[in-house]
Amino acid sequence: MKPRFVGRLGLADAVTISNAALGFVAAIAATVDVELAARILLLAAIADALDGVVARRRGGTTVGPYLDSLADVASFGVGPALLVAMAVAETWGLGAPHGIVAVLGSALFVATAVTRLGLYTAYDSGSAETEGVQTTLAATIVGATVLAGFTSPIVLVPLVYLLAALMLAPITYPDLHAQDAVVMGIVQAAAILLGGQMGRQLVGAIGEGFAYGLLFLALSYLFLGPRFYWRRD
């Protein structure tokens, strides 16, 4: 007997499933090294973009949208939330009052990510724009923030609360155009390879610049995209 998935899943689905696996690896890595977890989160974001490219070129499947949302829960909901919780644990500890606030913020981040992904699958998946901050963008901002060296709970805890609120905010975000997504992907790949402490040791300020560049691009789209980013006609 053939496994049930044979003949029902395509190449794009395989990329999506790898995204989910990367989310799990990022969550485990967060318990050991938050910078490593940030790199893996950003890698998962690249995989999330690639599955769309593969689906457009090779065709998608009926199950694809459901797999995509499920994978994003792991990679862009649980992964970033646990990364922030572990970063806070290293500084404040999770049993202290500040730590409990951080855990609640991380839990809220997961809850809003799940809610947003469900709403997206039901109402926005066929549209060129979506309401609320994309979970991929939220995770990218968390990862880039860590790789840029902003690992203090004073930065990360308010950030997860802000992103959690914006994921359900009635703000419309247009999809990135292909050329802009390519630029973002290149900067993201460079930040993965050269950002953080490892990059500073290898190439000095240049590596740090890629992490700052990614953070700048992501925050620019977060705050300016709904008003100034040009939509498709």
PDB file of C-alpha atoms in Angstrom:
ATOM      1  CA  MET A   1       0.000   0.000   0.000  1.00  0.00           C
ATOM      2  CA  LYS A   2       1.241   3.477  -0.891  1.00  0.00           C
ATOM      3  CA  PRO A   3       1.523   6.157   1.810  1.00  0.00           C
ATOM      4  CA  ARG A   4      -1.423   8.526   1.628  1.00  0.00           C
ATOM      5  CA  PHE A   5       0.682  11.512   0.605  1.00  0.00           C
ATOM      6  CA  VAL A   6       2.044   9.854  -2.567  1.00  0.00           C
ATOM      7  CA  GLY A   7       0.480  11.509  -5.588  1.00  0.00           C
ATOM      8  CA  ARG A   8      -1.218  14.160  -3.469  1.00  0.00           C
ATOM      9  CA  LEU A   9       1.708  16.361  -2.498  1.00  0.00           C
ATOM     10  CA  GLY A  10       3.921  18.321  -4.873  1.00  0.00           C
ATOM     11  CA  LEU A  11       7.372  19.847  -4.785  1.00  0.00           C
ATOM     12  CA  ALA A  12       6.027  23.096  -3.321  1.00  0.00           C
ATOM     13  CA  ASP A  13       4.457  21.103  -0.491  1.00  0.00           C
ATOM     14  CA  ALA A  14       7.815  19.474   0.243  1.00  0.00           C
ATOM     15  CA  VAL A  15       9.383  22.939   0.589  1.00  0.00           C
ATOM     16  CA  THR A  16       6.536  23.961   2.898  1.00  0.00           C
ATOM     17  CA  ILE A  17       7.057  20.895   5.066  1.00  0.00           C
ATOM     18  CA  SER A  18      10.784  21.684   5.281  1.00  0.00           C
ATOM     19  CA  ASN A  19       9.770  25.127   6.546  1.00  0.00           C
ATOM     20  CA  ALA A  20       7.864  23.450   9.403  1.00  0.00           C
ATOM     21  CA  ALA A  21      10.884  21.289  10.224  1.00  0.00           C
ATOM     22  CA  LEU A  22      13.099  24.394  10.321  1.00  0.00           C
ATOM     23  CA  GLY A  23      10.642  25.973  12.756  1.00  0.00           C
ATOM     24  CA  PHE A  24      11.058  23.014  15.106  1.00  0.00           C
ATOM     25  CA  VAL A  25      14.861  23.152  14.785  1.00  0.00           C
ATOM     26  CA  ALA A  26      14.774  26.895  15.518  1.00  0.00           C
ATOM     27  CA  ALA A  27      12.709  26.263  18.660  1.00  0.00           C
ATOM     28  CA  ILE A  28      15.232  23.674  19.888  1.00  0.00           C
ATOM     29  CA  ALA A  29      18.164  25.931  18.977  1.00  0.00           C
ATOM     30  CA  ALA A  30      16.615  28.770  20.999  1.00  0.00           C
ATOM     31  CA  THR A  31      17.187  26.757  24.171  1.00  0.00           C
ATOM     32  CA  VAL A  32      20.925  26.674  23.395  1.00  0.00           C
ATOM     33  CA  ASP A  33      21.853  29.715  21.283  1.00  0.00           C
ATOM     34  CA  VAL A  34      19.401  32.495  20.430  1.00  0.00           C
ATOM     35  CA  GLU A  35      21.548  33.768  17.550  1.00  0.00           C
ATOM     36  CA  LEU A  36      21.543  30.340  15.937  1.00  0.00           C
ATOM     37  CA  ALA A  37      17.780  30.191  16.382  1.00  0.00           C
ATOM     38  CA  ALA A  38      17.473  33.589  14.692  1.00  0.00           C
ATOM     39  CA  ARG A  39      19.465  32.349  11.684  1.00  0.00           C
ATOM     40  CA  ILE A  40      17.244  29.283  11.349  1.00  0.00           C
ATOM     41  CA  LEU A  41      14.095  31.420  11.580  1.00  0.00           C
ATOM     42  CA  LEU A  42      15.348  33.591   8.745  1.00  0.00           C
ATOM     43  CA  LEU A  43      16.167  30.463   6.742  1.00  0.00           C
ATOM     44  CA  ALA A  44      12.603  29.253   7.312  1.00  0.00           C
ATOM     45  CA  ALA A  45      11.339  32.597   5.990  1.00  0.00           C
ATOM     46  CA  ILE A  46      13.336  32.036   2.795  1.00  0.00           C
ATOM     47  CA  ALA A  47      11.802  28.546   2.495  1.00  0.00           C
ATOM     48  CA  ASP A  48       8.360  30.108   2.966  1.00  0.00           C
ATOM     49  CA  ALA A  49       9.004  32.436   0.028  1.00  0.00           C
ATOM     50  CA  LEU A  50      10.403  29.631  -2.122  1.00  0.00           C
ATOM     51  CA  ASP A  51       7.353  27.407  -1.761  1.00  0.00           C
ATOM     52  CA  GLY A  52       5.272  30.131  -3.401  1.00  0.00           C
ATOM     53  CA  VAL A  53       7.762  30.435  -6.255  1.00  0.00           C
ATOM     54  CA  VAL A  54       7.787  26.657  -6.772  1.00  0.00           C
ATOM     55  CA  ALA A  55       3.978  26.496  -6.636  1.00  0.00           C
ATOM     56  CA  ARG A  56       3.668  29.164  -9.346  1.00  0.00           C
ATOM     57  CA  ARG A  57       6.191  27.423 -11.606  1.00  0.00           C
ATOM     58  CA  ARG A  58       5.351  23.769 -10.958  1.00  0.00           C
ATOM     59  CA  GLY A  59       1.763  24.063  -9.795  1.00  0.00           C
ATOM     60  CA  GLY A  60       0.279  23.728  -6.339  1.00  0.00           C
ATOM     61  CA  THR A  61      -2.021  21.192  -4.732  1.00  0.00           C
ATOM     62  CA  THR A  62      -5.324  21.373  -2.868  1.00  0.00           C
ATOM     63  CA  VAL A  63      -3.594  20.692   0.418  1.00  0.00           C
ATOM     64  CA  GLY A  64      -0.924  23.360  -0.138  1.00  0.00           C
ATOM     65  CA  PRO A  65      -2.638  26.320   1.585  1.00  0.00           C
ATOM     66  CA  TYR A  66      -3.401  24.223   4.667  1.00  0.00           C
ATOM     67  CA  LEU A  67       0.164  22.918   4.887  1.00  0.00           C
ATOM     68  CA  ASP A  68       1.466  26.463   4.499  1.00  0.00           C
ATOM     69  CA  SER A  69      -0.524  27.782   7.447  1.00  0.00           C
ATOM     70  CA  LEU A  70       0.353  24.788   9.632  1.00  0.00           C
ATOM     71  CA  ALA A  71       4.052  25.155   8.824  1.00  0.00           C
ATOM     72  CA  ASP A  72       3.931  28.875   9.553  1.00  0.00           C
ATOM     73  CA  VAL A  73       2.525  28.195  13.029  1.00  0.00           C
ATOM     74  CA  ALA A  74       5.704  26.279  13.847  1.00  0.00           C
ATOM     75  CA  SER A  75       8.203  28.553  12.116  1.00  0.00           C
ATOM     76  CA  PHE A  76       6.704  32.003  12.596  1.00  0.00           C
ATOM     77  CA  GLY A  77       4.537  31.498  15.666  1.00  0.00           C
ATOM     78  CA  VAL A  78       6.192  29.084  18.088  1.00  0.00           C
ATOM     79  CA  GLY A  79       9.784  29.629  16.875  1.00  0.00           C
ATOM     80  CA  PRO A  80      10.030  33.420  17.456  1.00  0.00           C
ATOM     81  CA  ALA A  81       8.019  33.209  20.680  1.00  0.00           C
ATOM     82  CA  LEU A  82      10.341  30.604  22.185  1.00  0.00           C
ATOM     83  CA  LEU A  83      13.393  32.535  20.976  1.00  0.00           C
ATOM     84  CA  VAL A  84      12.235  35.611  22.890  1.00  0.00           C
ATOM     85  CA  ALA A  85      11.343  33.556  25.974  1.00  0.00           C
ATOM     86  CA  MET A  86      14.789  31.941  26.015  1.00  0.00           C
ATOM     87  CA  ALA A  87      16.542  35.293  25.514  1.00  0.00           C
ATOM     88  CA  VAL A  88      14.613  36.635  28.499  1.00  0.00           C
ATOM     89  CA  ALA A  89      15.407  33.518  30.546  1.00  0.00           C
ATOM     90  CA  GLU A  90      19.132  34.176  30.114  1.00  0.00           C
ATOM     91  CA  THR A  91      18.797  37.681  31.566  1.00  0.00           C
ATOM     92  CA  TRP A  92      15.790  37.856  33.871  1.00  0.00           C
ATOM     93  CA  GLY A  93      14.780  34.258  34.432  1.00  0.00           C
ATOM     94  CA  LEU A  94      11.246  33.123  33.659  1.00  0.00           C
ATOM     95  CA  GLY A  95      10.065  32.832  37.258  1.00  0.00           C
ATOM     96  CA  ALA A  96      10.521  36.497  38.094  1.00  0.00           C
ATOM     97  CA  PRO A  97       7.636  38.953  37.478  1.00  0.00           C
ATOM     98  CA  HIS A  98       9.410  40.402  34.431  1.00  0.00           C
ATOM     99  CA  GLY A  99       9.914  36.882  33.112  1.00  0.00           C
ATOM    100  CA  ILE A 100       6.216  36.069  33.503  1.00  0.00           C
ATOM    101  CA  VAL A 101       5.355  39.173  31.480  1.00  0.00           C
ATOM    102  CA  ALA A 102       7.709  37.914  28.785  1.00  0.00           C
ATOM    103  CA  VAL A 103       6.156  34.446  28.769  1.00  0.00           C
ATOM    104  CA  LEU A 104       2.673  35.952  28.501  1.00  0.00           C
ATOM    105  CA  GLY A 105       3.851  38.096  25.593  1.00  0.00           C
ATOM    106  CA  SER A 106       5.312  35.065  23.839  1.00  0.00           C
ATOM    107  CA  ALA A 107       2.093  33.103  24.392  1.00  0.00           C
ATOM    108  CA  LEU A 108       0.087  36.029  23.021  1.00  0.00           C
ATOM    109  CA  PHE A 109       2.389  36.109  19.982  1.00  0.00           C
ATOM    110  CA  VAL A 110       1.642  32.426  19.263  1.00  0.00           C
ATOM    111  CA  ALA A 111      -2.094  32.908  19.791  1.00  0.00           C
ATOM    112  CA  THR A 112      -2.306  35.889  17.450  1.00  0.00           C
ATOM    113  CA  ALA A 113      -0.128  34.159  14.851  1.00  0.00           C
ATOM    114  CA  VAL A 114      -2.458  31.126  14.827  1.00  0.00           C
ATOM    115  CA  THR A 115      -5.512  33.392  14.589  1.00  0.00           C
ATOM    116  CA  ARG A 116      -4.029  35.460  11.787  1.00  0.00           C
ATOM    117  CA  LEU A 117      -2.982  32.400   9.785  1.00  0.00           C
ATOM    118  CA  GLY A 118      -6.474  30.928  10.077  1.00  0.00           C
ATOM    119  CA  LEU A 119      -8.040  34.184   8.895  1.00  0.00           C
ATOM    120  CA  TYR A 120      -5.532  34.445   6.058  1.00  0.00           C
ATOM    121  CA  THR A 121      -6.252  30.917   4.808  1.00  0.00           C
ATOM    122  CA  ALA A 122      -9.990  31.518   4.930  1.00  0.00           C
ATOM    123  CA  TYR A 123     -10.180  35.015   3.470  1.00  0.00           C
ATOM    124  CA  ASP A 124      -6.920  36.402   2.022  1.00  0.00           C
ATOM    125  CA  SER A 125      -4.945  33.550   0.427  1.00  0.00           C
ATOM    126  CA  GLY A 126      -6.084  34.395  -3.094  1.00  0.00           C
ATOM    127  CA  SER A 127      -5.590  38.154  -2.729  1.00  0.00           C
ATOM    128  CA  ALA A 128      -2.608  40.395  -3.488  1.00  0.00           C
ATOM    129  CA  GLU A 129      -2.966  42.021  -0.083  1.00  0.00           C
ATOM    130  CA  THR A 130      -3.789  40.935   3.436  1.00  0.00           C
ATOM    131  CA  GLU A 131      -5.017  42.428   6.685  1.00  0.00           C
ATOM    132  CA  GLY A 132      -2.610  42.474   9.603  1.00  0.00           C
ATOM    133  CA  VAL A 133       1.154  41.995   9.712  1.00  0.00           C
ATOM    134  CA  GLN A 134       2.265  38.783   8.019  1.00  0.00           C
ATOM    135  CA  THR A 135       3.636  36.170  10.419  1.00  0.00           C
ATOM    136  CA  THR A 136       6.682  35.776   8.170  1.00  0.00           C
ATOM    137  CA  LEU A 137       7.424  39.490   8.500  1.00  0.00           C
ATOM    138  CA  ALA A 138       6.951  39.364  12.281  1.00  0.00           C
ATOM    139  CA  ALA A 139       9.377  36.439  12.598  1.00  0.00           C
ATOM    140  CA  THR A 140      11.871  38.138  10.278  1.00  0.00           C
ATOM    141  CA  ILE A 141      11.829  41.249  12.464  1.00  0.00           C
ATOM    142  CA  VAL A 142      12.453  39.160  15.589  1.00  0.00           C
ATOM    143  CA  GLY A 143      15.307  37.260  13.909  1.00  0.00           C
ATOM    144  CA  ALA A 144      16.912  40.374  12.445  1.00  0.00           C
ATOM    145  CA  THR A 145      16.633  42.186  15.787  1.00  0.00           C
ATOM    146  CA  VAL A 146      18.558  39.401  17.508  1.00  0.00           C
ATOM    147  CA  LEU A 147      21.227  39.185  14.781  1.00  0.00           C
ATOM    148  CA  ALA A 148      21.674  42.963  14.923  1.00  0.00           C
ATOM    149  CA  GLY A 149      22.625  42.545  18.578  1.00  0.00           C
ATOM    150  CA  PHE A 150      19.432  43.766  20.248  1.00  0.00           C
ATOM    151  CA  THR A 151      18.940  40.798  22.572  1.00  0.00           C
ATOM    152  CA  SER A 152      17.970  42.713  25.713  1.00  0.00           C
ATOM    153  CA  PRO A 153      14.539  41.791  27.116  1.00  0.00           C
ATOM    154  CA  ILE A 154      13.840  45.531  27.260  1.00  0.00           C
ATOM    155  CA  VAL A 155      13.796  45.420  23.441  1.00  0.00           C
ATOM    156  CA  LEU A 156      12.403  41.958  22.755  1.00  0.00           C
ATOM    157  CA  VAL A 157       9.474  41.876  25.177  1.00  0.00           C
ATOM    158  CA  PRO A 158       7.788  45.094  23.949  1.00  0.00           C
ATOM    159  CA  LEU A 159       8.546  43.931  20.395  1.00  0.00           C
ATOM    160  CA  VAL A 160       6.563  40.682  20.730  1.00  0.00           C
ATOM    161  CA  TYR A 161       3.616  42.549  22.251  1.00  0.00           C
ATOM    162  CA  LEU A 162       3.703  45.100  19.413  1.00  0.00           C
ATOM    163  CA  LEU A 163       3.921  42.441  16.698  1.00  0.00           C
ATOM    164  CA  ALA A 164       1.162  40.394  18.336  1.00  0.00           C
ATOM    165  CA  ALA A 165      -1.130  43.423  18.258  1.00  0.00           C
ATOM    166  CA  LEU A 166      -0.239  44.299  14.654  1.00  0.00           C
ATOM    167  CA  MET A 167      -0.900  40.747  13.404  1.00  0.00           C
ATOM    168  CA  LEU A 168      -4.588  41.257  14.191  1.00  0.00           C
ATOM    169  CA  ALA A 169      -4.743  44.985  13.474  1.00  0.00           C
ATOM    170  CA  PRO A 170      -7.118  46.137  10.688  1.00  0.00           C
ATOM    171  CA  ILE A 171      -4.188  47.386   8.589  1.00  0.00           C
ATOM    172  CA  THR A 172      -3.854  46.250   4.970  1.00  0.00           C
ATOM    173  CA  TYR A 173      -0.432  45.093   3.764  1.00  0.00           C
ATOM    174  CA  PRO A 174       0.157  44.608   0.022  1.00  0.00           C
ATOM    175  CA  ASP A 175       2.227  41.633  -1.114  1.00  0.00           C
ATOM    176  CA  LEU A 176       5.844  42.336  -2.027  1.00  0.00           C
ATOM    177  CA  HIS A 177       6.553  42.537  -5.744  1.00  0.00           C
ATOM    178  CA  ALA A 178       8.878  39.895  -7.124  1.00  0.00           C
ATOM    179  CA  GLN A 179      11.895  42.185  -7.527  1.00  0.00           C
ATOM    180  CA  ASP A 180      11.543  43.510  -3.993  1.00  0.00           C
ATOM    181  CA  ALA A 181      11.161  39.995  -2.597  1.00  0.00           C
ATOM    182  CA  VAL A 182      14.405  39.006  -4.359  1.00  0.00           C
ATOM    183  CA  VAL A 183      16.278  41.944  -2.813  1.00  0.00           C
ATOM    184  CA  MET A 184      14.856  41.080   0.599  1.00  0.00           C
ATOM    185  CA  GLY A 185      15.883  37.459   0.137  1.00  0.00           C
ATOM    186  CA  ILE A 186      19.456  38.376  -0.802  1.00  0.00           C
ATOM    187  CA  VAL A 187      19.852  40.633   2.233  1.00  0.00           C
ATOM    188  CA  GLN A 188      18.245  37.956   4.393  1.00  0.00           C
ATOM    189  CA  ALA A 189      20.648  35.271   3.139  1.00  0.00           C
ATOM    190  CA  ALA A 190      23.609  37.580   3.783  1.00  0.00           C
ATOM    191  CA  ALA A 191      22.349  38.283   7.302  1.00  0.00           C
ATOM    192  CA  ILE A 192      22.053  34.541   7.964  1.00  0.00           C
ATOM    193  CA  LEU A 193      25.617  33.914   6.817  1.00  0.00           C
ATOM    194  CA  LEU A 194      27.338  37.033   8.118  1.00  0.00           C
ATOM    195  CA  GLY A 195      25.139  38.632  10.787  1.00  0.00           C
ATOM    196  CA  GLY A 196      25.516  38.318  14.530  1.00  0.00           C
ATOM    197  CA  GLN A 197      28.674  37.692  16.539  1.00  0.00           C
ATOM    198  CA  MET A 198      29.969  35.107  14.069  1.00  0.00           C
ATOM    199  CA  GLY A 199      29.777  37.583  11.211  1.00  0.00           C
ATOM    200  CA  ARG A 200      31.479  40.291  13.237  1.00  0.00           C
ATOM    201  CA  GLN A 201      34.365  37.913  13.910  1.00  0.00           C
ATOM    202  CA  LEU A 202      34.663  36.925  10.240  1.00  0.00           C
ATOM    203  CA  VAL A 203      34.126  40.151   8.315  1.00  0.00           C
ATOM    204  CA  GLY A 204      33.757  42.845  10.966  1.00  0.00           C
ATOM    205  CA  ALA A 205      31.231  45.637  10.475  1.00  0.00           C
ATOM    206  CA  ILE A 206      30.224  44.421   7.016  1.00  0.00           C
ATOM    207  CA  GLY A 207      28.525  41.353   8.469  1.00  0.00           C
ATOM    208  CA  GLU A 208      26.785  43.430  11.107  1.00  0.00           C
ATOM    209  CA  GLY A 209      25.595  45.749   8.344  1.00  0.00           C
ATOM    210  CA  PHE A 210      23.576  43.000   6.661  1.00  0.00           C
ATOM    211  CA  ALA A 211      21.666  42.297   9.877  1.00  0.00           C
ATOM    212  CA  TYR A 212      20.974  46.018  10.309  1.00  0.00           C
ATOM    213  CA  GLY A 213      20.017  46.264   6.634  1.00  0.00           C
ATOM    214  CA  LEU A 214      17.501  43.431   6.956  1.00  0.00           C
ATOM    215  CA  LEU A 215      16.061  44.954  10.107  1.00  0.00           C
ATOM    216  CA  PHE A 216      15.775  48.349   8.376  1.00  0.00           C
ATOM    217  CA  LEU A 217      13.997  46.866   5.339  1.00  0.00           C
ATOM    218  CA  ALA A 218      11.608  44.818   7.480  1.00  0.00           C
ATOM    219  CA  LEU A 219      10.730  47.722   9.774  1.00  0.00           C
ATOM    220  CA  SER A 220      10.327  50.082   6.818  1.00  0.00           C
ATOM    221  CA  TYR A 221       7.764  47.750   5.277  1.00  0.00           C
ATOM    222  CA  LEU A 222       6.102  47.209   8.662  1.00  0.00           C
ATOM    223  CA  PHE A 223       5.476  50.904   9.266  1.00  0.00           C
ATOM    224  CA  LEU A 224       5.437  52.409   5.757  1.00  0.00           C
ATOM    225  CA  GLY A 225       4.164  49.550   3.592  1.00  0.00           C
ATOM    226  CA  PRO A 226       0.424  50.002   4.239  1.00  0.00           C
ATOM    227  CA  ARG A 227       0.521  53.655   3.180  1.00  0.00           C
ATOM    228  CA  PHE A 228       3.375  54.066   0.738  1.00  0.00           C
ATOM    229  CA  TYR A 229       4.149  50.696  -0.863  1.00  0.00           C
ATOM    230  CA  TRP A 230       2.758  50.630  -4.391  1.00  0.00           C
ATOM    231  CA  ARG A 231       0.110  48.060  -5.112  1.00  0.00           C
ATOM    232  CA  ARG A 232      -0.509  46.121  -8.324  1.00  0.00           C
ATOM    233  CA  ASP A 233      -2.971  47.739 -10.677  1.00  0.00           C
TER     234      ASP A 233
END
